[in-house]
Coordinates of C-alpha atoms in Angstrom, one line a residue:
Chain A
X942 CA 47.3 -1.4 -13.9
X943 CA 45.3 1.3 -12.1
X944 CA 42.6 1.5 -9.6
X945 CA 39.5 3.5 -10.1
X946 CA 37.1 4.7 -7.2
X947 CA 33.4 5.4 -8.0
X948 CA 31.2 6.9 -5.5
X949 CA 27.6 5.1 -5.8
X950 CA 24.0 6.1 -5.1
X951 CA 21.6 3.1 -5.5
X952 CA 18.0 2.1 -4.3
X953 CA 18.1 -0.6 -2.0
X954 CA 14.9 -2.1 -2.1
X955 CA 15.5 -3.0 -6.1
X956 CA 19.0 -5.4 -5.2
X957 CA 19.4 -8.2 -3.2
X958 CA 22.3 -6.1 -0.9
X959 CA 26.0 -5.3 -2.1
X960 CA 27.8 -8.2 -2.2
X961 CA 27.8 -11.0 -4.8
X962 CA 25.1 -13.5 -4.3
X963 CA 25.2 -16.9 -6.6
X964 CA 21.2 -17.0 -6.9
X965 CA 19.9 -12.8 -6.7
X966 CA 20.9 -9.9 -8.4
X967 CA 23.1 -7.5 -6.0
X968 CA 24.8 -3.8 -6.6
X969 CA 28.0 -5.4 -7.0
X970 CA 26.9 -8.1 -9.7
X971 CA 25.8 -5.3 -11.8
X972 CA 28.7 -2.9 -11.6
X973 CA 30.7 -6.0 -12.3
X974 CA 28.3 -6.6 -15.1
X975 CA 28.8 -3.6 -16.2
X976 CA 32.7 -2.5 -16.4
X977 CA 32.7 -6.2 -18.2
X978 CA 30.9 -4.6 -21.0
X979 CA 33.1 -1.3 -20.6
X980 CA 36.4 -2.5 -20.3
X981 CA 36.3 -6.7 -21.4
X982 CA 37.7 -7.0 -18.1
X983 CA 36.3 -9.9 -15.2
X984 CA 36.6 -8.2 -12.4
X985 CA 34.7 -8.6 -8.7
X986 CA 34.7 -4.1 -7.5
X987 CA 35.8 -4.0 -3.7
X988 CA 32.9 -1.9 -1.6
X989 CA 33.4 0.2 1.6
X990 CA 30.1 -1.2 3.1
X991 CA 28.7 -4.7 2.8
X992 CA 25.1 -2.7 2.9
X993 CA 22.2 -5.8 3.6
X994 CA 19.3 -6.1 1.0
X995 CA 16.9 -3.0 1.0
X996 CA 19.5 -1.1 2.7
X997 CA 20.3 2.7 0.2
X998 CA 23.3 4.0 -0.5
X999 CA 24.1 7.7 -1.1
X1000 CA 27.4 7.7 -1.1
X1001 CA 28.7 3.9 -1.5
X1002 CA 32.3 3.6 -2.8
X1003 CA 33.7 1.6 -4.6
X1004 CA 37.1 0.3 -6.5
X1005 CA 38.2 -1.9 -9.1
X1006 CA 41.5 -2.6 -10.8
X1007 CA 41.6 -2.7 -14.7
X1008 CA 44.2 -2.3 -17.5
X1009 CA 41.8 0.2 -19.4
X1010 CA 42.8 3.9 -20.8
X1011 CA 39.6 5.5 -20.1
X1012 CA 40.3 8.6 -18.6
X1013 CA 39.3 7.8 -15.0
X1014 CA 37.0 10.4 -14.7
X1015 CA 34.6 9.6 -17.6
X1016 CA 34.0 5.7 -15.9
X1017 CA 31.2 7.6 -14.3
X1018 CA 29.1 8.6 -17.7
X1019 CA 30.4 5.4 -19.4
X1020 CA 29.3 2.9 -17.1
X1021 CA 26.1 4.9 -16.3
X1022 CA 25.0 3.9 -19.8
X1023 CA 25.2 0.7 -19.0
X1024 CA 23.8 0.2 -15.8
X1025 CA 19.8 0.0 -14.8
X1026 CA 17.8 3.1 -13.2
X1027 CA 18.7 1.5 -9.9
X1028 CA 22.1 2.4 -9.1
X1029 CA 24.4 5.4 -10.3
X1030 CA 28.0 6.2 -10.6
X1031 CA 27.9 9.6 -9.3
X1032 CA 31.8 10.5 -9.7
X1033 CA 34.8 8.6 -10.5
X1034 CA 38.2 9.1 -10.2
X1035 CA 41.9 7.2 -10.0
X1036 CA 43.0 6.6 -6.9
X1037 CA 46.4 4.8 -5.3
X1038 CA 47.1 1.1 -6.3
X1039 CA 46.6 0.2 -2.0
X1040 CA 44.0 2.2 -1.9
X1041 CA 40.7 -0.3 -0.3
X1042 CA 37.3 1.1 0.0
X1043 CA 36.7 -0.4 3.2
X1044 CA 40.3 -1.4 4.7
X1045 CA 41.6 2.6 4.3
X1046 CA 38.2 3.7 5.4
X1047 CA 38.7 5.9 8.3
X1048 CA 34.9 6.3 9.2
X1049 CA 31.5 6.4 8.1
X1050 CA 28.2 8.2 8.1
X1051 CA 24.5 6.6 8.1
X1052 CA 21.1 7.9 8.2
X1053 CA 18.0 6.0 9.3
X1054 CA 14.9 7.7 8.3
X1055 CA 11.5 6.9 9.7
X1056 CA 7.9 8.0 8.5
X1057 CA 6.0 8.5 11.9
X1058 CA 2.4 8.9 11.3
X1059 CA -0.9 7.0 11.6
X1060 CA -1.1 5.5 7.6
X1061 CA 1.4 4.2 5.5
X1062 CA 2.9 6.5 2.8
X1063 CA 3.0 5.1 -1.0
X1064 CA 5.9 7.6 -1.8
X1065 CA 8.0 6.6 1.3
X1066 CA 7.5 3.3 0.7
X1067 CA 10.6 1.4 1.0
X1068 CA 12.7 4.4 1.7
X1069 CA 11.6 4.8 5.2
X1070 CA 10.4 2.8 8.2
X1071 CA 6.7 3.0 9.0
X1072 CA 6.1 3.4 12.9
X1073 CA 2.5 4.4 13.7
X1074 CA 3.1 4.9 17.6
X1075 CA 3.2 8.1 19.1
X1076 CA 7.3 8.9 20.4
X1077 CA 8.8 10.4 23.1
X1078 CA 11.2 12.2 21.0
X1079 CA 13.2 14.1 23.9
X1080 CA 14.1 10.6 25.0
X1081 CA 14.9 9.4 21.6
X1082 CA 17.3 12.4 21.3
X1083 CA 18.9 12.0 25.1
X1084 CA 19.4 8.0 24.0
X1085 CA 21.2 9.6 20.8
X1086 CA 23.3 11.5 22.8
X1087 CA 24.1 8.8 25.0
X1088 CA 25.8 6.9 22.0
X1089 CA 28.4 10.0 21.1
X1090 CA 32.0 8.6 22.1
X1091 CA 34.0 5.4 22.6
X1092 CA 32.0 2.8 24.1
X1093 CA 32.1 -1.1 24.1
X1094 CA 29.5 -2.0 21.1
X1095 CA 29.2 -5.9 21.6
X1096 CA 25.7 -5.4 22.4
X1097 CA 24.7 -3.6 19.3
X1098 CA 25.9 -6.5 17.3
X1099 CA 24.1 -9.2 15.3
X1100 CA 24.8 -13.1 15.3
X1101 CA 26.6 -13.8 12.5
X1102 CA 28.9 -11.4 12.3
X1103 CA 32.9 -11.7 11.7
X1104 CA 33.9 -8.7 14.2
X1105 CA 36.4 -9.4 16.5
X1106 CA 36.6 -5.9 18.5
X1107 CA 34.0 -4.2 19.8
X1108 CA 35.2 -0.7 20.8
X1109 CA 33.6 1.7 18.3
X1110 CA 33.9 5.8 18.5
X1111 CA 31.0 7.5 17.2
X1112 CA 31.3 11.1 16.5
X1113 CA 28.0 12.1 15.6
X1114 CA 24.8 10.9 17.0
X1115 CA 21.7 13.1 16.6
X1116 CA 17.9 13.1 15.1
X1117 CA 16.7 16.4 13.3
X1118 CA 12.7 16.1 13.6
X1119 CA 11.3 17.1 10.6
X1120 CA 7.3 17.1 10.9
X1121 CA 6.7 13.5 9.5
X1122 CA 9.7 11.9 8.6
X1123 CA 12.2 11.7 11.9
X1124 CA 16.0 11.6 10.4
X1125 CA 19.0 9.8 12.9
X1126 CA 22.3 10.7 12.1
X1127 CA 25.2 9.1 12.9
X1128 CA 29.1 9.0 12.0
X1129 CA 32.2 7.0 13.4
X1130 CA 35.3 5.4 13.2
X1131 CA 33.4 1.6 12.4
X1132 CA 29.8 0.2 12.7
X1133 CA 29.6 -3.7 13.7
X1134 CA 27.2 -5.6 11.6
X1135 CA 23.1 -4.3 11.8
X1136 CA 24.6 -1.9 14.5
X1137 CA 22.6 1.2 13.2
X1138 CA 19.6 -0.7 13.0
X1139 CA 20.0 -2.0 16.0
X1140 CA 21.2 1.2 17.4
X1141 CA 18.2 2.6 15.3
X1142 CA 15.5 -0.1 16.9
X1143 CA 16.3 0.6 20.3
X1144 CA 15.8 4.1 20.2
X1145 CA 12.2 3.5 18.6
X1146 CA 11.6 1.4 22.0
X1147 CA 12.8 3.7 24.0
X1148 CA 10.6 6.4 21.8
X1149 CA 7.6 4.5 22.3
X1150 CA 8.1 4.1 26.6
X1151 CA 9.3 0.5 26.6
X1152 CA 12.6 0.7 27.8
X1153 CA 14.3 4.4 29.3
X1154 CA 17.4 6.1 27.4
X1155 CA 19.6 4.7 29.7
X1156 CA 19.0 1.0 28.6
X1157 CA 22.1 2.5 26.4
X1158 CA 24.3 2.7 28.9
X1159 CA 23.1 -0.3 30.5
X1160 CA 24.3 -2.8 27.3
X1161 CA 27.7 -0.9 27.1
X1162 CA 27.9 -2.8 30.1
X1163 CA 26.8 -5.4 29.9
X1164 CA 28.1 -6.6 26.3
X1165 CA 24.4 -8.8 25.4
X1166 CA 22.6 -8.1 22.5
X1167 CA 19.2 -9.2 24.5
X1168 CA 19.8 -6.0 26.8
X1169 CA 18.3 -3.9 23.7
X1170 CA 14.6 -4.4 21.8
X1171 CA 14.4 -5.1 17.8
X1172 CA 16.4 -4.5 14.9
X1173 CA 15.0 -1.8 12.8
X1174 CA 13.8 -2.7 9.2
X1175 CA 16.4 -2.4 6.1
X1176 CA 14.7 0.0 4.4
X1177 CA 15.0 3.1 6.3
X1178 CA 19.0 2.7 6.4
X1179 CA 21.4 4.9 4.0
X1180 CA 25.0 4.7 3.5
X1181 CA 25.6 8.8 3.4
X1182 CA 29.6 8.9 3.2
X1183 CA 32.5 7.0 3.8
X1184 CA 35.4 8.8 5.4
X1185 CA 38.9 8.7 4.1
Chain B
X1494 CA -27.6 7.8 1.4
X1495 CA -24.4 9.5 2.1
X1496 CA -21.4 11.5 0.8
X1497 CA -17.8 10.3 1.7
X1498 CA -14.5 12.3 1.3
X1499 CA -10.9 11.1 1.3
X1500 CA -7.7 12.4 1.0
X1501 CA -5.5 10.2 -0.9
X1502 CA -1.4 9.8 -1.6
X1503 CA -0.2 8.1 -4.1
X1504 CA 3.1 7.3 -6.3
X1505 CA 1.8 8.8 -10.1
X1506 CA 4.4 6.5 -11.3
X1507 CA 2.6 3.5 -10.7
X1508 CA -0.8 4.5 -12.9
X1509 CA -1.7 5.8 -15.6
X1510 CA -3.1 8.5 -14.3
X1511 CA -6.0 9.3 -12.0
X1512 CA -9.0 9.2 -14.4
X1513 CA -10.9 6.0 -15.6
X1514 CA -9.4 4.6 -19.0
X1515 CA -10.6 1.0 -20.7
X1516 CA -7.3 -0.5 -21.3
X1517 CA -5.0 1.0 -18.0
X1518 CA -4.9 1.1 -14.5
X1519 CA -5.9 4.4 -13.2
X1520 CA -6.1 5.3 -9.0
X1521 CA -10.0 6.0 -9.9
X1522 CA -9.8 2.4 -10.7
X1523 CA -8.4 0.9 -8.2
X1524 CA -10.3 3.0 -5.6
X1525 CA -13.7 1.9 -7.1
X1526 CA -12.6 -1.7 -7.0
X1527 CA -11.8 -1.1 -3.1
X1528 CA -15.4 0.8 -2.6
X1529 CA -17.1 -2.3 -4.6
X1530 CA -15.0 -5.0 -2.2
X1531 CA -16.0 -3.6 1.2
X1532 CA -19.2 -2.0 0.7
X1533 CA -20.6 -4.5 -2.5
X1534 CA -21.7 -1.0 -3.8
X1535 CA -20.7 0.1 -7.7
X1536 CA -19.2 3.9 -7.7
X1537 CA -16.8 5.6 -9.9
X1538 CA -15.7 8.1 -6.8
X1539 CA -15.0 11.7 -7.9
X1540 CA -11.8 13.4 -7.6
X1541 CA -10.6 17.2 -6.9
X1542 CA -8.0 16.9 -10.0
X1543 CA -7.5 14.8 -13.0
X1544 CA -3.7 14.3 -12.4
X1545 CA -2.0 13.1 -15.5
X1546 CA 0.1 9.8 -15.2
X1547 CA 3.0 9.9 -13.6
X1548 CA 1.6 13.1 -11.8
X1549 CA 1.8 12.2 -7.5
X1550 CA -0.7 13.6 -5.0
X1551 CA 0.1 14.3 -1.0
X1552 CA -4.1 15.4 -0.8
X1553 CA -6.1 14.6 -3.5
X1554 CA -9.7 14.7 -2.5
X1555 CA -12.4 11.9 -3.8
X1556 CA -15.8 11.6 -2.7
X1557 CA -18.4 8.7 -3.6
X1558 CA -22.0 8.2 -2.5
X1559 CA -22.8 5.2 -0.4
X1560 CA -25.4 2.9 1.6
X1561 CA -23.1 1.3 3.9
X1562 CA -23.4 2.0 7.1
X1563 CA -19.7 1.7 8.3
X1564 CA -18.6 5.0 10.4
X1565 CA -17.6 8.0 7.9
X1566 CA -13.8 7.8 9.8
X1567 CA -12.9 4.3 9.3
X1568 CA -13.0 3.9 5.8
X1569 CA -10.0 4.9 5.6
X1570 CA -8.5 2.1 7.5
X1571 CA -11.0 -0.7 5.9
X1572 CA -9.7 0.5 2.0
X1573 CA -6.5 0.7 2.8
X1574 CA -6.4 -3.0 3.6
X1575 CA -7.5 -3.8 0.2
X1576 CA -6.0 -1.0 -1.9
X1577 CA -2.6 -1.8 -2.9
X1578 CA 1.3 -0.1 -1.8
X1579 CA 0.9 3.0 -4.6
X1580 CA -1.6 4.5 -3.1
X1581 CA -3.4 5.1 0.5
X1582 CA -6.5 6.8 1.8
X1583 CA -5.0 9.4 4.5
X1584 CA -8.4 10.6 6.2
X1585 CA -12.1 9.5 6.2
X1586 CA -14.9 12.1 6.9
X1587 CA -18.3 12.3 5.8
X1588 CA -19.3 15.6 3.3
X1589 CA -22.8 17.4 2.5
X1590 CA -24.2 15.1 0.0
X1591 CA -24.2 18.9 -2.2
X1592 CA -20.2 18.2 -2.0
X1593 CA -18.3 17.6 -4.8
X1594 CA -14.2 17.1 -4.3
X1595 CA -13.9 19.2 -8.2
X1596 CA -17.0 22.2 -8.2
X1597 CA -17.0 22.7 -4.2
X1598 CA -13.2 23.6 -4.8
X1599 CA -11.5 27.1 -4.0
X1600 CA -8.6 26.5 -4.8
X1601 CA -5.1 24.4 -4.8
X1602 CA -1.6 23.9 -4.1
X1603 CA 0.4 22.1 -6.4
X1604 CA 4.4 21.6 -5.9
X1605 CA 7.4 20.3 -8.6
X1606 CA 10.4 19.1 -7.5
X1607 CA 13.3 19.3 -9.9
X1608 CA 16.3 17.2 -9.3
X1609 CA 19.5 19.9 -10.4
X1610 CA 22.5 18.1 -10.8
X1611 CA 25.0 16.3 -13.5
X1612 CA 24.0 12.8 -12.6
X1613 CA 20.6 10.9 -12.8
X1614 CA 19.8 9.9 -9.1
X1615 CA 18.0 6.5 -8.5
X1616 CA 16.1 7.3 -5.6
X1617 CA 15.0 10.5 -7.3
X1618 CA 13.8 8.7 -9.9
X1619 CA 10.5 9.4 -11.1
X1620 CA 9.8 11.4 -8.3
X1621 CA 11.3 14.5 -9.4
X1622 CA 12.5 15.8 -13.2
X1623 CA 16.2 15.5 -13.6
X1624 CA 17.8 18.7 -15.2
X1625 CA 21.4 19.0 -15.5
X1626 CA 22.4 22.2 -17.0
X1627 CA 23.3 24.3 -14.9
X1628 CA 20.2 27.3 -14.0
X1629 CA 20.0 30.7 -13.3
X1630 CA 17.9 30.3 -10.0
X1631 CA 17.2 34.2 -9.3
X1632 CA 16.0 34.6 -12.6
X1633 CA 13.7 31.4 -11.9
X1634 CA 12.6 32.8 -8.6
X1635 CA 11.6 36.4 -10.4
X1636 CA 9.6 34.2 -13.4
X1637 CA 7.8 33.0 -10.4
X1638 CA 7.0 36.5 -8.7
X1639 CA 5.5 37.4 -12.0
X1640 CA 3.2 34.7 -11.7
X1641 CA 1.6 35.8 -8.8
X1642 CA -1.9 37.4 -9.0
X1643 CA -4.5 37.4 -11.3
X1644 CA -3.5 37.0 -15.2
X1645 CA -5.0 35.5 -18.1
X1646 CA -3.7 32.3 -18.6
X1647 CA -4.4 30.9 -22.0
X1648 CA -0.6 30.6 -23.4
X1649 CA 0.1 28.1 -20.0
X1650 CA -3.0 26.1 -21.5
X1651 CA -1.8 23.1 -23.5
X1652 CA -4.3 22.3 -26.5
X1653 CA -6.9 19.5 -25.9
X1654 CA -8.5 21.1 -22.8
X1655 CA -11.7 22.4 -22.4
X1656 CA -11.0 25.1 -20.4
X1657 CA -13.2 28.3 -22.0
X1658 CA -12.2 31.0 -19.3
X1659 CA -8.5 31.9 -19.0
X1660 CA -8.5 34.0 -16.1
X1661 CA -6.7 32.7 -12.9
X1662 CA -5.0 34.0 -9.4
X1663 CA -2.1 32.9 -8.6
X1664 CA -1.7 33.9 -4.8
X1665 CA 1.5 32.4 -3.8
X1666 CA 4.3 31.4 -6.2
X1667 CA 7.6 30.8 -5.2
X1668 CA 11.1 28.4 -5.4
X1669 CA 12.6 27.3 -2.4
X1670 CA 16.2 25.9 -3.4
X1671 CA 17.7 23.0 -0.9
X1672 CA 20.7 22.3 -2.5
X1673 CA 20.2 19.7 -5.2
X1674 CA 16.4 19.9 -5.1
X1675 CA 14.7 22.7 -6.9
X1676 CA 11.3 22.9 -5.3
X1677 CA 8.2 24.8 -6.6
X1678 CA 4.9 25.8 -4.4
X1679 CA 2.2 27.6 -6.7
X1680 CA -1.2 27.9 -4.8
X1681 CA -4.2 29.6 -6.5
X1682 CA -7.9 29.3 -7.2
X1683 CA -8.1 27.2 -10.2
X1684 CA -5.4 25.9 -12.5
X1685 CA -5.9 25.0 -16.8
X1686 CA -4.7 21.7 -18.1
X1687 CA -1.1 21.1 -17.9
X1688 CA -0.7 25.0 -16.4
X1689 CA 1.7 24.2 -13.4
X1690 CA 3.6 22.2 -16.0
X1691 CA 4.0 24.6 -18.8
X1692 CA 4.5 27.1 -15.7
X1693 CA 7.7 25.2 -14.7
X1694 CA 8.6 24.1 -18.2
X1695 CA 9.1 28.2 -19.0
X1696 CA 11.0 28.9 -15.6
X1697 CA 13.8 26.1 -16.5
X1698 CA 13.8 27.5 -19.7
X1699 CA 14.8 30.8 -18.0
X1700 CA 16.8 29.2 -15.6
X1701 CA 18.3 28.1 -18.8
X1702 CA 19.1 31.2 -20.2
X1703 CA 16.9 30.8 -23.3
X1704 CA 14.0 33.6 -22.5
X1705 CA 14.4 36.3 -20.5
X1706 CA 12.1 36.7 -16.7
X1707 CA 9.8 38.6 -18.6
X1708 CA 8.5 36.2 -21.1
X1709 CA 5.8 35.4 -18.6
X1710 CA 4.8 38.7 -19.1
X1711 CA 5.0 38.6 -23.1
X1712 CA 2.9 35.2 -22.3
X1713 CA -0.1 36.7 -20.7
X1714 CA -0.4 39.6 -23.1
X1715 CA 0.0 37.2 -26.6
X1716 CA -2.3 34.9 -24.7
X1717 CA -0.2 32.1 -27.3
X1718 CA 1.4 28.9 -25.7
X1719 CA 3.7 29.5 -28.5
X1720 CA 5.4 32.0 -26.6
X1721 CA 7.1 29.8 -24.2
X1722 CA 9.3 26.9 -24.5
X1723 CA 8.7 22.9 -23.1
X1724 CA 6.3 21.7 -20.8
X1725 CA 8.2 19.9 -17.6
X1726 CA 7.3 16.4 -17.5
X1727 CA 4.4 14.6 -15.1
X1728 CA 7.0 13.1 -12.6
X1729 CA 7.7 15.9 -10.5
X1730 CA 4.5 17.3 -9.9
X1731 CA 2.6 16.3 -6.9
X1732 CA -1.0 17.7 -5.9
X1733 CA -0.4 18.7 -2.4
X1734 CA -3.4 20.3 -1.2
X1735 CA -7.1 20.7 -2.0
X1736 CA -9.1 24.2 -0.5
X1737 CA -12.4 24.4 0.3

């Protein structure tokens, strides 16, 4: 038995999410689909990130066990072949029978992207989020800022979630302004669920005047999800990396 | 009666092209049907370029003549709302009725992205031409160089035009390299069918190893598209910029 680890790009907005749906076609239904044609095997791959529908991945991981002799490295090219123009196995390789994309993950890194102009762009579409208002950007980077370091996330949490702990690190928390298209980085230790969007949405409001930066602050005390504005759209979110 | 101009964006992937055609969906199309819905008026609006399907545009330019008395500025908003996600109308502005988005032109820019890298990439796909061999980028970047200025073009001319001078200038011509992405900005005062492909087809074909820098040289002397090699494909090229 070995385990083989794929690294994934895919566009979101053409699956229903990651994770296995009994009625709409997800990223992990077709790589299952797939390695089922490749190997004869039934297997369900293990992902690092649950990512929601619409949601991209650049650098998605993923593992599955099989009984196969394919070299490990040539999955990538083999299963290609077999899956559609919307997702891609951009490198494969064996990795450790314990190894879990998500449990041995140490961190991760996102990127929201947003298209902030007056009309709606035909080749963004679905790849960024639209915002037509005019944004304070110096107060979007200082709210940025204000995320960097260990800080009690509860409030940047959606209902429905199955976190338990809310004490996240993020290492990295910075937009790079480029013209148009405004790009949020951000890598840590563990991201609750929606937290970048959420993270993402209430920078947006604090962009556009409605709250200060230091409405951040504010819900790392005080825990409540109502503390921040709006979740921000699926389709400007990327899974860059996952950390190991 | 008046003239109006608009500078348009849309996805090339999702028509067959700009021009009118009985038995496909061109943007012409679809722009005359959104002319016909808010103004009851039947147009077939110019353009600034015949872009090829598949081929993108950041600024093409169309202009149609019109009765309607709705301000010059917001048609841009009013066909937006019935034009559909591929393509949008960036600016409104009225023109001299004299002005005509193809003869009035001085020139354009044109760019080609090229997606260099081993694996297909979906959310590259069909926005930029996948090459995966590996290239010889400063040989690309002094094809490019020899571009510049004025040359006779006729071997970067692909059959079936009806182009009868062959004289262009080229005045800026030049790869910028950002890791994976190859990009290509040519700007000059007036390009032959399929040129800026053919042009990038050759440099690849360089890049590749299989003519020397030179060639482009050889080309404009023989004056014979037989001289150089493929012509890149519509998908990464995008019509950035109309001068007038």
């Amino acid at each position: 038995m070995r385990n083989i680890k794929l690294i994934l790009e895919y566009d979101g907005s053409k699956y229903h999410g990651w994770q296995y749906q009994d009625n709409a076609w997800t990223v992990q239904q077709e790589l299952a689909e797939a390695i089922r044609k490749l190997t004869g095997e039934t297997v369900m791959p293990d992902g690092a990130g649950r990512t929601d529908a619409g949601v991209h991945a650049l650098g998605q991981v993923a593992c599955f066990k099989t009984q196969s002799n394919i070299p490990a490295e040539k999955f990538a090219l083999a299963l290609n072949s077999l899956l559609s123009p919307g997702v891609c196995v951009l490198r494969s390789e064996e990795a450790p029978l314990d190894f879990h994309p998500r449990f041995s993950a140490k961190g991760k890194h996102y990127r929201y992207l947003i298209l902030n102009r007056k009309q709606r762009s035909p080749l963004w579409e679905n790849r960024a989020w639209h915002v037509r208002d005019e944004l304070d950007l110096e107060a979007m980077a200082k709210a940025a800022s204000y995320l960097e370091g260990t800080h009690y996330f509860r409030a940047f949490c959606a209902s429905g979630h199955q976190n338990k702990t809310f004490e996240r690190t993020i290492t990295h928390s910075a937009w790079t302004f480029q013209g148009e298209i405004l790009c949020y980085d951000t890598k840590g230790n563990g991201f609750l669920y929606n937290m970048v969007r959420i993270m993402t949405g209430a920078m947006v409001d604090i962009g556009r005047g409605r709250y200060a930066p230091e409405v951040i602050l504010e819900a790392f005390e005080t825990g409540d999800r109502n503390t921040l504005g709006m979740t921000a759209p699926a389709m400007g979110l990327y899974l860059v990396e996952v950390f190991y």
